[in-house]
mmCIF file of C-alpha atoms and ligand atoms in Angstrom:
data_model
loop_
_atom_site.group_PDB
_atom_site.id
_atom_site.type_symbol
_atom_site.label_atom_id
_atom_site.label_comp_id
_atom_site.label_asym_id
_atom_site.label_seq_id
_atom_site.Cartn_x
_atom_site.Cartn_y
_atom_site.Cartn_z
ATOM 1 C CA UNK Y 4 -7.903 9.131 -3.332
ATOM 2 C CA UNK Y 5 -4.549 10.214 -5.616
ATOM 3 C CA UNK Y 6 -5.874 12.423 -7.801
ATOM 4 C CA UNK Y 7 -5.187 15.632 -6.203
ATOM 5 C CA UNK Y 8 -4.968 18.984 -8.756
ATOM 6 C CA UNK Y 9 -5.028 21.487 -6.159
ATOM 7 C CA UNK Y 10 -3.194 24.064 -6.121
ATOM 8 C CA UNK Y 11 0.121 23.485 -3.507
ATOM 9 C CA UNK Y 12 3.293 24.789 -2.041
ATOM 10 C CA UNK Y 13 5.784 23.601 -4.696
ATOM 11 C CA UNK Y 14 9.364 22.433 -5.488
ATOM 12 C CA UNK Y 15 9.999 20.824 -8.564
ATOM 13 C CA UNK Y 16 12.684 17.671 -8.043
ATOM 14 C CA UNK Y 17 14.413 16.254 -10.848
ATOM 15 C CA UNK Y 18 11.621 17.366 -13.076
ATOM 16 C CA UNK Y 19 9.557 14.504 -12.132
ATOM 17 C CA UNK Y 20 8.183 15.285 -8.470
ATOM 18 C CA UNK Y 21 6.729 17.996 -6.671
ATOM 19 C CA UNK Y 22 6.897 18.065 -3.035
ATOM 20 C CA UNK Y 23 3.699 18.601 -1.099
ATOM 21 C CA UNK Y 24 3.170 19.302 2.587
ATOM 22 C CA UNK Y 25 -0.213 17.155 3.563
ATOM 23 C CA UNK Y 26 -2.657 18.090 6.441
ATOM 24 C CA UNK Y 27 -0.801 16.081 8.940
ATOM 25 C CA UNK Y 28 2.270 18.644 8.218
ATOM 26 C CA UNK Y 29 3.883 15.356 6.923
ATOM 27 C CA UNK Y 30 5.306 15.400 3.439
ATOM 28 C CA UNK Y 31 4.677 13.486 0.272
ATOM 29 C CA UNK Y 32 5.244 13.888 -3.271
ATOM 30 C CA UNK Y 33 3.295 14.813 -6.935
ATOM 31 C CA UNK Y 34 4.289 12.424 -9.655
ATOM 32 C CA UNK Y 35 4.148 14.802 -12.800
ATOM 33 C CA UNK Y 36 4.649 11.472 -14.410
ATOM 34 C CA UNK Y 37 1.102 9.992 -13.255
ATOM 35 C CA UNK Y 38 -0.197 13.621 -12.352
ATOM 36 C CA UNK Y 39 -0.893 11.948 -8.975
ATOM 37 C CA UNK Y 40 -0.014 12.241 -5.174
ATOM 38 C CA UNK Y 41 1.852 9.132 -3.372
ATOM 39 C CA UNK Y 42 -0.649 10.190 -0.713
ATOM 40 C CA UNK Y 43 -3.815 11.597 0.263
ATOM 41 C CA UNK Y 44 -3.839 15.001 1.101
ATOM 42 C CA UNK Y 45 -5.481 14.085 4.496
ATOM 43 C CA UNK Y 46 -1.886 13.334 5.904
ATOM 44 C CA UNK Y 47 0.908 11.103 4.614
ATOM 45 C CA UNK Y 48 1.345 9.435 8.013
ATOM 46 C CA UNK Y 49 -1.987 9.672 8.831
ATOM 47 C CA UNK Y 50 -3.175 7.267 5.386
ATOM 48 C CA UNK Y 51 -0.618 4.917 6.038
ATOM 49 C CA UNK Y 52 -0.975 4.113 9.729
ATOM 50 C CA UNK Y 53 -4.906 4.380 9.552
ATOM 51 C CA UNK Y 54 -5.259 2.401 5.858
ATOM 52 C CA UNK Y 55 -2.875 -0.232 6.417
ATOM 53 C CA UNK Y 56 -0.724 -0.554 9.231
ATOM 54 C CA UNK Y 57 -3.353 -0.457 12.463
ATOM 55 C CA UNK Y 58 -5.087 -2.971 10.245
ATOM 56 C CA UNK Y 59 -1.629 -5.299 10.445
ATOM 57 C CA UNK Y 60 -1.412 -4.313 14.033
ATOM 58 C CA UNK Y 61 -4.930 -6.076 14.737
ATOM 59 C CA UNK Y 62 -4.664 -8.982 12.910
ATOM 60 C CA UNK Y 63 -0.680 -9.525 14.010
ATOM 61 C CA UNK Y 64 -1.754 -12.444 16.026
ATOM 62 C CA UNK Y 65 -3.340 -14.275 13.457
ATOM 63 C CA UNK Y 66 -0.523 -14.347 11.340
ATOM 64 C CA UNK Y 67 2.332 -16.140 13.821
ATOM 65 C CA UNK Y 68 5.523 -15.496 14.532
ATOM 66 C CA UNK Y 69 6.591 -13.516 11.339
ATOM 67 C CA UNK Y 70 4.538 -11.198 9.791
ATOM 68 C CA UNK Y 71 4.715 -11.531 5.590
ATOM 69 C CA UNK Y 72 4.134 -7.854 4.552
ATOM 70 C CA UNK Y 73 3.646 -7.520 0.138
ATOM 71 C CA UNK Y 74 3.920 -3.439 -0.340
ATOM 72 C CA UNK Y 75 2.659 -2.571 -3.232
ATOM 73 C CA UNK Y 76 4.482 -0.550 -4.569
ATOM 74 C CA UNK Y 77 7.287 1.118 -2.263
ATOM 75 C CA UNK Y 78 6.976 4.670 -3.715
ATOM 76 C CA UNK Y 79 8.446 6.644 -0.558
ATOM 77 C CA UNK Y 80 8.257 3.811 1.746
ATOM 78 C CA UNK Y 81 5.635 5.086 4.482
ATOM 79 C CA UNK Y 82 4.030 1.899 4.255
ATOM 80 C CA UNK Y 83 7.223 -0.307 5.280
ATOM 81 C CA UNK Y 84 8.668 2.252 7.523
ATOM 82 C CA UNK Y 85 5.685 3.002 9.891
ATOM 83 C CA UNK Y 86 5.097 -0.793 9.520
ATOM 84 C CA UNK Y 87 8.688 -1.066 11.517
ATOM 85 C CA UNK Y 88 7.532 1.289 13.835
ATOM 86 C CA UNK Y 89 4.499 -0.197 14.661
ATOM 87 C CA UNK Y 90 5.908 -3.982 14.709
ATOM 88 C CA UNK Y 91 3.941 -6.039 16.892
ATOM 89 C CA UNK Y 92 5.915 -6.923 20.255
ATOM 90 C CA UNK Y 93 7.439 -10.704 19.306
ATOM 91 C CA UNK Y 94 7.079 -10.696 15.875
ATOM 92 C CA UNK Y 95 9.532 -10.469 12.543
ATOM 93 C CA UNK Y 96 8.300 -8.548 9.937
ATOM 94 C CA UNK Y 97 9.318 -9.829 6.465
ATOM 95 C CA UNK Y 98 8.280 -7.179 3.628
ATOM 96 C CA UNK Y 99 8.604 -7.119 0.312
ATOM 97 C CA UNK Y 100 8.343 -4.563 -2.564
ATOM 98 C CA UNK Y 101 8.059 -3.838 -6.113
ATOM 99 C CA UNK Y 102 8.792 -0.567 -7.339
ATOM 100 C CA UNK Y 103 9.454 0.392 -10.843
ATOM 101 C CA UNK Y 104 11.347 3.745 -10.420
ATOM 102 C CA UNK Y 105 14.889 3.410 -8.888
ATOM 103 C CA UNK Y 106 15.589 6.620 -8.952
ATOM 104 C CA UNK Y 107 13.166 7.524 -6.248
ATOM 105 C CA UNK Y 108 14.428 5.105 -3.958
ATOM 106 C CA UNK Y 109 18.000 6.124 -4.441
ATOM 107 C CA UNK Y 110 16.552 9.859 -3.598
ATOM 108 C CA UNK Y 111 14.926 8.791 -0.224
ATOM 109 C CA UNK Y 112 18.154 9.462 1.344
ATOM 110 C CA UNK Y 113 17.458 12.899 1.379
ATOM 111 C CA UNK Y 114 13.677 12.650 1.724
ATOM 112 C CA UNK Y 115 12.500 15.006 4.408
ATOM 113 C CA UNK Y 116 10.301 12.175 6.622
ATOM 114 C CA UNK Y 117 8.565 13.307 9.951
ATOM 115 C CA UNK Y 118 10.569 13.154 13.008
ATOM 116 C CA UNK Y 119 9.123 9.806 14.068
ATOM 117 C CA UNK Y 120 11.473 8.213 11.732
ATOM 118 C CA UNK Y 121 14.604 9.309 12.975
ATOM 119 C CA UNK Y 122 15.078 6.322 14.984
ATOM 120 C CA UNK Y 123 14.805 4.480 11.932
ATOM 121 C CA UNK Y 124 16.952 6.588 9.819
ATOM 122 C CA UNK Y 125 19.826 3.605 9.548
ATOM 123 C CA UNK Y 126 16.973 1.754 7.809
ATOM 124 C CA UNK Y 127 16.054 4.518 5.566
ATOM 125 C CA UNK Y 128 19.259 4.642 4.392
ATOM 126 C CA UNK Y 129 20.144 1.111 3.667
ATOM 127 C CA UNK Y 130 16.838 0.749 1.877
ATOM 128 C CA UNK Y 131 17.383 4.048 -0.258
ATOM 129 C CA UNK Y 132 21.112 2.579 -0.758
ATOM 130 C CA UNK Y 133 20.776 -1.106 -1.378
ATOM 131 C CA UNK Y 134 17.408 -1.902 -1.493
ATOM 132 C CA UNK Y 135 17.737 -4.002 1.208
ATOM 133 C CA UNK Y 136 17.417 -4.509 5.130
ATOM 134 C CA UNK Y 137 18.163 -6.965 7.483
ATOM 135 C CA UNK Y 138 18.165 -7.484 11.144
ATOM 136 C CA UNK Y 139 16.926 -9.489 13.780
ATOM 137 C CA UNK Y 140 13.611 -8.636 13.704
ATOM 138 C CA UNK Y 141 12.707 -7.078 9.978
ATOM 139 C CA UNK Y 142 13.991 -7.773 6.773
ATOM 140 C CA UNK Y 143 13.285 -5.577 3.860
ATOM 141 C CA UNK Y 144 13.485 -6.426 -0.046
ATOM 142 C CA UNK Y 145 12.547 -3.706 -2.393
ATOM 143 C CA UNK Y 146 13.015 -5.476 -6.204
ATOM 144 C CA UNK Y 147 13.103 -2.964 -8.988
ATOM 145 C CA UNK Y 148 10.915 -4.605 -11.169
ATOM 146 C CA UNK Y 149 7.641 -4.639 -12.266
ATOM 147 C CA UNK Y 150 4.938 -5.797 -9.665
ATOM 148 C CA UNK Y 151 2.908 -7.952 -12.182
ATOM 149 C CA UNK Y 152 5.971 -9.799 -12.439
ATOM 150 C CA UNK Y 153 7.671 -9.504 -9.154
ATOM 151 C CA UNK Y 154 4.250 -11.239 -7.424
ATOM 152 C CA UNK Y 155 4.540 -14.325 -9.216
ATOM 153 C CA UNK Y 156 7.502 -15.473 -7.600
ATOM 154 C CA UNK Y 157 6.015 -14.999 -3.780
ATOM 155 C CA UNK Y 158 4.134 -16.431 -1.574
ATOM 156 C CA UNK Y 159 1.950 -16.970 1.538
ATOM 157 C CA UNK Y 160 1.865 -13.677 2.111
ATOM 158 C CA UNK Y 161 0.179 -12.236 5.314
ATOM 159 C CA UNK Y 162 -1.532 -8.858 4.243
ATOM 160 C CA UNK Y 163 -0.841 -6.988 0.667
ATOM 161 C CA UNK Y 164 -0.917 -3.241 1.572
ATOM 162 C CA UNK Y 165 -2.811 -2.516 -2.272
ATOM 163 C CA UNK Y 166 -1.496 1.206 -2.452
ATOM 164 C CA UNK Y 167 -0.477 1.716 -6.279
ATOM 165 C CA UNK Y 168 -1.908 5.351 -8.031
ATOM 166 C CA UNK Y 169 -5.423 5.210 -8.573
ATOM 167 C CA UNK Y 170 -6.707 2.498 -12.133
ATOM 168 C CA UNK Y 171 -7.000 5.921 -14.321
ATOM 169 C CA UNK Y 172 -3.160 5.891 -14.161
ATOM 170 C CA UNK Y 173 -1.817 2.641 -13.111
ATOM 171 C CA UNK Y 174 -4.897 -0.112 -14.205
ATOM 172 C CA UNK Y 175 -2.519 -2.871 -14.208
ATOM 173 C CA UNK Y 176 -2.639 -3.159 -10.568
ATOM 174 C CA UNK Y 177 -6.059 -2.945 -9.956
ATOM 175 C CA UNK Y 178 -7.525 -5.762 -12.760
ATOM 176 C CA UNK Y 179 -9.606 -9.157 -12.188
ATOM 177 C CA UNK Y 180 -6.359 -11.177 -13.642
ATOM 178 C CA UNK Y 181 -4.130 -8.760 -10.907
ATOM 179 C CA UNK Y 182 -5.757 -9.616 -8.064
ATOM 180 C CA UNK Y 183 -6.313 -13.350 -9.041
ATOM 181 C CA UNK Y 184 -2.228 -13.224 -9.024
ATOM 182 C CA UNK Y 185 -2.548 -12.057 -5.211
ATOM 183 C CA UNK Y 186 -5.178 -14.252 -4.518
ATOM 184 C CA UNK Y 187 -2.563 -16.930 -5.182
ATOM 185 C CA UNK Y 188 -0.065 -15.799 -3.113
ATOM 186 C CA UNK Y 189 -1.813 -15.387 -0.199
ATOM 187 C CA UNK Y 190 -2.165 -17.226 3.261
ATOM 188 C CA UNK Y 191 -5.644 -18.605 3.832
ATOM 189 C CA UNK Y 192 -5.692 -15.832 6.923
ATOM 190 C CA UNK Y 193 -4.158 -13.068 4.415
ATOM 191 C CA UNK Y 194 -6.077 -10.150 3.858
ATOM 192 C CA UNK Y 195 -5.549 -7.023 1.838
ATOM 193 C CA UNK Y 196 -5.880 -3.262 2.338
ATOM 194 C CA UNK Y 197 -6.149 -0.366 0.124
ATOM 195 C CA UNK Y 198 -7.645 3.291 0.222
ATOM 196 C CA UNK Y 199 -9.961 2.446 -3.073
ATOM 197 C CA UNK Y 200 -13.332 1.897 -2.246
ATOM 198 C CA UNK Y 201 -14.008 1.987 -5.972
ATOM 199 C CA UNK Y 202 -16.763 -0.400 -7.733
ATOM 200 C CA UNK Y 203 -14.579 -1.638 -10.094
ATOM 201 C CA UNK Y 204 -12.085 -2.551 -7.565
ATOM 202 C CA UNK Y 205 -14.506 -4.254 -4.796
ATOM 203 C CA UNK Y 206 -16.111 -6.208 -8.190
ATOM 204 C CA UNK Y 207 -13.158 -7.952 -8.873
ATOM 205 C CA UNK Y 208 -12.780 -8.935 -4.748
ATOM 206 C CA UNK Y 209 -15.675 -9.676 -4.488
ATOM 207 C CA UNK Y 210 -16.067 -11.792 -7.968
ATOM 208 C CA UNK Y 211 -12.460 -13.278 -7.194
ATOM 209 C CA UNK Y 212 -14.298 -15.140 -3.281
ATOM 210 C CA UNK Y 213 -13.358 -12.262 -0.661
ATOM 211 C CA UNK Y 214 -15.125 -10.682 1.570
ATOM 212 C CA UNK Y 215 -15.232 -6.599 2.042
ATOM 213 C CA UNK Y 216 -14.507 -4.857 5.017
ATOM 214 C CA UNK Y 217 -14.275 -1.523 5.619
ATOM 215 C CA UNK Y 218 -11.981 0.717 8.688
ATOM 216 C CA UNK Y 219 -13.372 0.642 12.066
ATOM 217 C CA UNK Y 220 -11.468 4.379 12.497
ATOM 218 C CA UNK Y 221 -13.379 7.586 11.725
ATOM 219 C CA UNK Y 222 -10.295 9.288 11.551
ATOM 220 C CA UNK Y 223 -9.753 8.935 7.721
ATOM 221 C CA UNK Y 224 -11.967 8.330 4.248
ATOM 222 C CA UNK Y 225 -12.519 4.711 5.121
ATOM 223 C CA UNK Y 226 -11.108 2.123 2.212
ATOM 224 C CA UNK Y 227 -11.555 -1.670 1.761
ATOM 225 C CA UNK Y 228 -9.817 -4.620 3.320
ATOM 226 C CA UNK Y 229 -10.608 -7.929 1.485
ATOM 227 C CA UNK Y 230 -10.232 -11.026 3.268
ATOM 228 C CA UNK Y 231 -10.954 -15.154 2.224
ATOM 229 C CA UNK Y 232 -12.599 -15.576 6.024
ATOM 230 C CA UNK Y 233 -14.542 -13.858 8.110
ATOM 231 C CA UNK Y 234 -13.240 -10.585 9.917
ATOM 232 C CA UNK Y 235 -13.860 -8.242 13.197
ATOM 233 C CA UNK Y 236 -14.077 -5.666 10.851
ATOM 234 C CA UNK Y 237 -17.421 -3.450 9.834
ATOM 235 C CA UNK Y 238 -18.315 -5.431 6.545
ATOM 236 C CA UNK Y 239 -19.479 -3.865 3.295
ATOM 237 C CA UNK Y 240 -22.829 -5.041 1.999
ATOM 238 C CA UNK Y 241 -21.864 -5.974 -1.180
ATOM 239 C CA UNK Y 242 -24.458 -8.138 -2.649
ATOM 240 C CA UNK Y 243 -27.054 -5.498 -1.689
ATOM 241 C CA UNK Y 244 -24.623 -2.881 -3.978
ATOM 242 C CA UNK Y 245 -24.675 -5.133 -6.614
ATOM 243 C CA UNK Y 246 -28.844 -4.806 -6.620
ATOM 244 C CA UNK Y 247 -28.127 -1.448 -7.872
ATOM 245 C CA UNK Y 248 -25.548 -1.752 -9.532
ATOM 246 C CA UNK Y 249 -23.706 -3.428 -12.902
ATOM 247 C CA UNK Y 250 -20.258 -5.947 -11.597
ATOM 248 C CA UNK Y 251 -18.189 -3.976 -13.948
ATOM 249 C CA UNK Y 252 -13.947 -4.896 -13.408
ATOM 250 C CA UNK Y 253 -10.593 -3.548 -15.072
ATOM 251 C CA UNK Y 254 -9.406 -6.405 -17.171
ATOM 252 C CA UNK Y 255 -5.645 -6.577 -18.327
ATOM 253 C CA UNK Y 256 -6.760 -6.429 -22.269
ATOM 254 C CA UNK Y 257 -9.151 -3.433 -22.730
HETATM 255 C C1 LIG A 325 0.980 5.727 -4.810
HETATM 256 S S1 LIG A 325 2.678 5.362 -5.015
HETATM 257 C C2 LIG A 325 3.039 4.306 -3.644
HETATM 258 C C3 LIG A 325 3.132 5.040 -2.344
HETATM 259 C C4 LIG A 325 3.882 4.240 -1.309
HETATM 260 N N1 LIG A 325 3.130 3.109 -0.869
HETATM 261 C C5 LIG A 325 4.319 5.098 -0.150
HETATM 262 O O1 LIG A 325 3.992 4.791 0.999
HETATM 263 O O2 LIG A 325 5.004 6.094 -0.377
HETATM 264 C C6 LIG A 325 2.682 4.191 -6.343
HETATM 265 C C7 LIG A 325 4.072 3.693 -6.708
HETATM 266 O O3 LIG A 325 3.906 2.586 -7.605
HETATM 267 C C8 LIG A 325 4.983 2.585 -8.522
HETATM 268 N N2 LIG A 325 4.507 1.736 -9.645
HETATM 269 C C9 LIG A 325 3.496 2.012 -10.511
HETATM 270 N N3 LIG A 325 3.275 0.962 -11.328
HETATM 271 C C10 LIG A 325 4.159 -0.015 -10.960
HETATM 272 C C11 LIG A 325 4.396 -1.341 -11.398
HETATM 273 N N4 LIG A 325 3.675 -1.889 -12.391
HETATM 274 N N5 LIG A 325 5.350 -2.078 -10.774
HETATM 275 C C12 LIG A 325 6.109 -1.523 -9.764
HETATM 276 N N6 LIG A 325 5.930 -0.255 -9.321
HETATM 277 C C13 LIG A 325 4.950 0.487 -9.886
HETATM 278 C C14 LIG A 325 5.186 4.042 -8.843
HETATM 279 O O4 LIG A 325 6.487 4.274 -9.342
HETATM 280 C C15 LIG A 325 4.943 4.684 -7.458
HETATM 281 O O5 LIG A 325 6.160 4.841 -6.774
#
């Protein structure tokens, strides 16, 4: 969930962001741009390990030697960074990620992140500085461009952590003709994760051939993970939904 109109703790930056302690006592920010948080208010750390990286973590093996991580979009980085944290012993991480505003990432610098990524903090930096890290064992390419775009040029890509604002704000990332593009660029054995569990948004998996999962952890608002095969994961009776209920989808021209 992004749409969060609570009243919070605030500091305006730049005009454009509001800073926002989450439950987890980890920090995120309020676009006033999109009116939205770049994280539940559950915990910034917390969403990102439980919605998308322990999900990477499980299915590491399945994936081979390097892991092809699509972030979408890079926003504060959580996603990538606790991804490098987490990286499966013996594998290479290869992530890449769209993200439209530049001027965040060149403010990350300064971004006050929890303490677990201090050992990464050379990363942080790079990233914020160049939009771009390399080393033996992760390589990171953060394109300022637009993701409907950026996409088209990829492929066989392992999971898609699907973690744009929410469709009232940002629909072009969360249409039928969307996630037909990632359908396309994905590895038979890719699979994608996201904190919607919207109907709108399963419709269009589920239309477009994948399967829905849901979290096997308590710990958070379970989301969906869509996969082509057949996952370890408790699945979402779909078909039984749609008994009840009209296949309505986003579509680009509406
Ligand atoms: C919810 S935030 C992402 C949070 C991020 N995953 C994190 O861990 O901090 C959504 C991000 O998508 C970016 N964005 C929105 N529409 C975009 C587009 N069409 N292409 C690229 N970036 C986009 C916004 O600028 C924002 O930074």
């Amino acid at each position: 969930m992004r749409l969060e109109n609570k009243k919070i703790n605030t500091q305006i930056i730049n005009n454009k962001y509001q800073k926002v302690k989450t439950k987890d006592n980890t920090y995120t920010l309020k676009s006033l741009e999109y009116n939205e948080c770049y994280h539940s208010s559950e915990g910034a750390l917390k969403e990102t390990y439980y919605k998308h990286v322990c999900v990477m973590e499980e299915m590491a093996d399945d994936f081979g030697d390097e892991i092809r991580i699509l972030d979408i979009c890079f926003g504060l980085g959580y996603n990538t960074f606790v991804s490098i944290l987490n990286r499966p012993k013996n594998k290479k991480l290869k992530i890449y990620s769209p993200e439209l505003d530049v001027e965040l990432i060149k403010s990350l610098i300064n971004f006050k992140y929890p303490k677990e990524f201090d050992e990464i903090r050379h990363i942080i930096d790079s990233v914020s500085k160049d939009l771009y890290y390399k080393d033996d064992f992760v390589e990171i390419e953060v394109a300022n461009e637009d993701a409907r775009e950026y996409i088209k040029n990829l492929e066989d890509i392992h999971i898609v952590y699907q973690d744009a604002f929410s469709p009232k704000v940002n629909k072009e990332l969360w249409t039928l003709e969307y996630f037909r593009d990632l359908k396309k660029i994905l590895n038979p054995k890719g699979i994608i994760t996201t904190y919607s569990v919207a109907t709108p948004v399963r419709c269009a998996l589920y239309k477009l051939g994948f399967k829905l999962y849901t979290h096997k952890s308590d710990i958070i608002r379970k989301g969906t993970i869509a996969s082509l095969r057949e996952l370890n994961f408790p699945k979402v009776d779909f078909e039984e939904k749609l008994k009840r209920t009209k296949c309505r989808v986003y579509r680009d021209n509406e």
